[in-house]
Coordinates of C-alpha atoms in Angstrom, one line a residue:
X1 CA -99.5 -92.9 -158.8
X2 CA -96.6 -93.7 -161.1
X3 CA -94.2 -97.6 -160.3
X4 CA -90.7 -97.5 -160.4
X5 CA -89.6 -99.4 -162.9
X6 CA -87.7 -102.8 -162.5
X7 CA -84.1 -102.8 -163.9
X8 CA -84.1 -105.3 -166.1
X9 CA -81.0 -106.6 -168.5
X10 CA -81.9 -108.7 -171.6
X11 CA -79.5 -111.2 -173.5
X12 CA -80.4 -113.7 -175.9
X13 CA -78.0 -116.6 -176.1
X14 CA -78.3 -119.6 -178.9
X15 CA -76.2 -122.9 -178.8
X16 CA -77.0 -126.1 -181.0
X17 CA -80.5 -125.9 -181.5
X18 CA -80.8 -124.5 -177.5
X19 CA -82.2 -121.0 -177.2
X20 CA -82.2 -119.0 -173.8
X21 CA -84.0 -115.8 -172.9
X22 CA -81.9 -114.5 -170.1
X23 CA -83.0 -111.5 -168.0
X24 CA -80.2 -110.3 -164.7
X25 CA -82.3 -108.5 -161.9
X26 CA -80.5 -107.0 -159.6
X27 CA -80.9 -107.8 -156.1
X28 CA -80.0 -111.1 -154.0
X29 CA -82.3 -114.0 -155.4
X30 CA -82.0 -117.6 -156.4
X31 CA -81.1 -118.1 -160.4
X32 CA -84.1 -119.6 -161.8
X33 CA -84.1 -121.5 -165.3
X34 CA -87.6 -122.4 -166.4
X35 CA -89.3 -121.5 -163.3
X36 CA -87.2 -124.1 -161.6
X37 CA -84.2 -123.0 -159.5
X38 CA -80.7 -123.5 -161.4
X39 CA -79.3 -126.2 -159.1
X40 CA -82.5 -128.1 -159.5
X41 CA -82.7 -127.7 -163.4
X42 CA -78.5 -127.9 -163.8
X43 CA -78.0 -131.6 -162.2
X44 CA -73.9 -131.2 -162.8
X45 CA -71.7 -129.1 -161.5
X46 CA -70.1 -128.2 -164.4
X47 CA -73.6 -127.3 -165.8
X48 CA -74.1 -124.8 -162.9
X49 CA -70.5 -123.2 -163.9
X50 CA -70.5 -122.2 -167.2
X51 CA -74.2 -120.8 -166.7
X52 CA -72.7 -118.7 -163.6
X53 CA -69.6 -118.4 -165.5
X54 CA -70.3 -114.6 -166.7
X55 CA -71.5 -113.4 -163.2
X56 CA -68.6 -114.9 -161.5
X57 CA -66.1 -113.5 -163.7
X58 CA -67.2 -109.7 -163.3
X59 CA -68.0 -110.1 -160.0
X60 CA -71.4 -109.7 -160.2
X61 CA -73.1 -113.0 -158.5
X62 CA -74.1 -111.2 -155.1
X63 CA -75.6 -108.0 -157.0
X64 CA -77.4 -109.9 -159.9
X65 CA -79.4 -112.8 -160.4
X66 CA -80.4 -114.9 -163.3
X67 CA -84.3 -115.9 -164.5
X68 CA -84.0 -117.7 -168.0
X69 CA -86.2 -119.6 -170.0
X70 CA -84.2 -121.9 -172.2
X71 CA -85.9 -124.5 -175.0
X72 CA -84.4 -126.9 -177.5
X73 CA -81.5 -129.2 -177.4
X74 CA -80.1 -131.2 -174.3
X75 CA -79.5 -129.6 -170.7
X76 CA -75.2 -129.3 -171.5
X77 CA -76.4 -126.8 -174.5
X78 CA -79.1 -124.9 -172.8
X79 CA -76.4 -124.1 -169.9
X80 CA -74.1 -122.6 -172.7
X81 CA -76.9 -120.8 -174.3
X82 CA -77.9 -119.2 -170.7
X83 CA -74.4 -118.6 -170.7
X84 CA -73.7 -116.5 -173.8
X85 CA -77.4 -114.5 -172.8
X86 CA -76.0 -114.0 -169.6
X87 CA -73.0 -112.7 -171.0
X88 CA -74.7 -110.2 -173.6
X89 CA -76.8 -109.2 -170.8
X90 CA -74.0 -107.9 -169.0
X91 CA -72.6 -105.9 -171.6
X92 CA -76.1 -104.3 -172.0
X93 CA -75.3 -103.5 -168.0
X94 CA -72.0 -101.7 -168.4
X95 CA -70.3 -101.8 -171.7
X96 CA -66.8 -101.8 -169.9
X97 CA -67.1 -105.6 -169.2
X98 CA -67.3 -106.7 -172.8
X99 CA -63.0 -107.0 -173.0
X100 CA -63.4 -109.2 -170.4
X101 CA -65.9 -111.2 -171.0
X102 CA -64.7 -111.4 -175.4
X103 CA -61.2 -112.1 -174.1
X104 CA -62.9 -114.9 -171.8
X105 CA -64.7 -116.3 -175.0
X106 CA -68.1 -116.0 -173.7
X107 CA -69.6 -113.6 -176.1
X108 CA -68.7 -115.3 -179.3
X109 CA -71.7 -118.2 -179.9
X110 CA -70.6 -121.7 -180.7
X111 CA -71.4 -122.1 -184.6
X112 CA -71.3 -125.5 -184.6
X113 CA -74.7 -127.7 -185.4
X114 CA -75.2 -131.1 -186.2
X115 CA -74.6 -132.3 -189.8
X116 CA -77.4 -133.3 -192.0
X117 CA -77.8 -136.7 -193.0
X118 CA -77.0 -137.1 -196.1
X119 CA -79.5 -139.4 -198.9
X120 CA -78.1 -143.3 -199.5
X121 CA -75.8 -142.8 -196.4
X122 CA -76.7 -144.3 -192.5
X123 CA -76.0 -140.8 -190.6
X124 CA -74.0 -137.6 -192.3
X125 CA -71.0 -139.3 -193.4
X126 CA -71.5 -143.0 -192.6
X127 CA -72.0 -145.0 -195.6
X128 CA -74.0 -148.4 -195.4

């Protein structure tokens, strides 16, 4: 006896010092983030946006749906970093949406960080 396998698409998105670990199932589901569901882990609505922002763009939010487990930084960074694995998941999906979604800025990570603090100074650049 021999399972179908589940279709599965993997994207691994970073933001600050946020990491997510998104998988898109298809199917009609709730979007879970850390075992929670999004609108209960996402308290804003702007939070909720930009982590649905791939799906909604290529249409895909009926057919797909989002489990991610996200770590490190604040809740506003984690949504970007489910974002950009969202995104790259897609284009594992069908390669024709990367225009879109590049043109859209979503599959280009955020290289800002935090600046280190720098010795005899109170934070990176603020002297005593």
């Amino acid at each position: 006896m021999t399972m179908a396998k589940e279709t599965r698409y993997y994207g691994l998105g970073r933001r600050k010092s946020a990491v997510a670990q998104v998988i898109l199932k298809p199917g009609k589901a709730e979007h879970f983030v850390n075992q929670l569901p999004l609108i209960e882990y996402f308290s804003t609505v702007d939070m909720r946006t930009a982590a649905l922002s791939p799906l909604k763009l290529t249409s895909q939010e009926e057919e797909l749906f989002i489990q991610a487990k996200v770590k490190g930084g604040g809740k506003r960074s984690q949504a970007d970093a489910v974002k950009l694995g969202a995104a790259r998941a897609l284009v594992e999906l069908n390669e024709q949406w990367r225009k879109q979604l590049k043109d859209a800025g979503m599959l280009s990570r955020d290289p800002r960080v935090k600046e280190r603090k720098k010795p005899g100074l109170k934070r990176a650049r603020r002297a005593p």
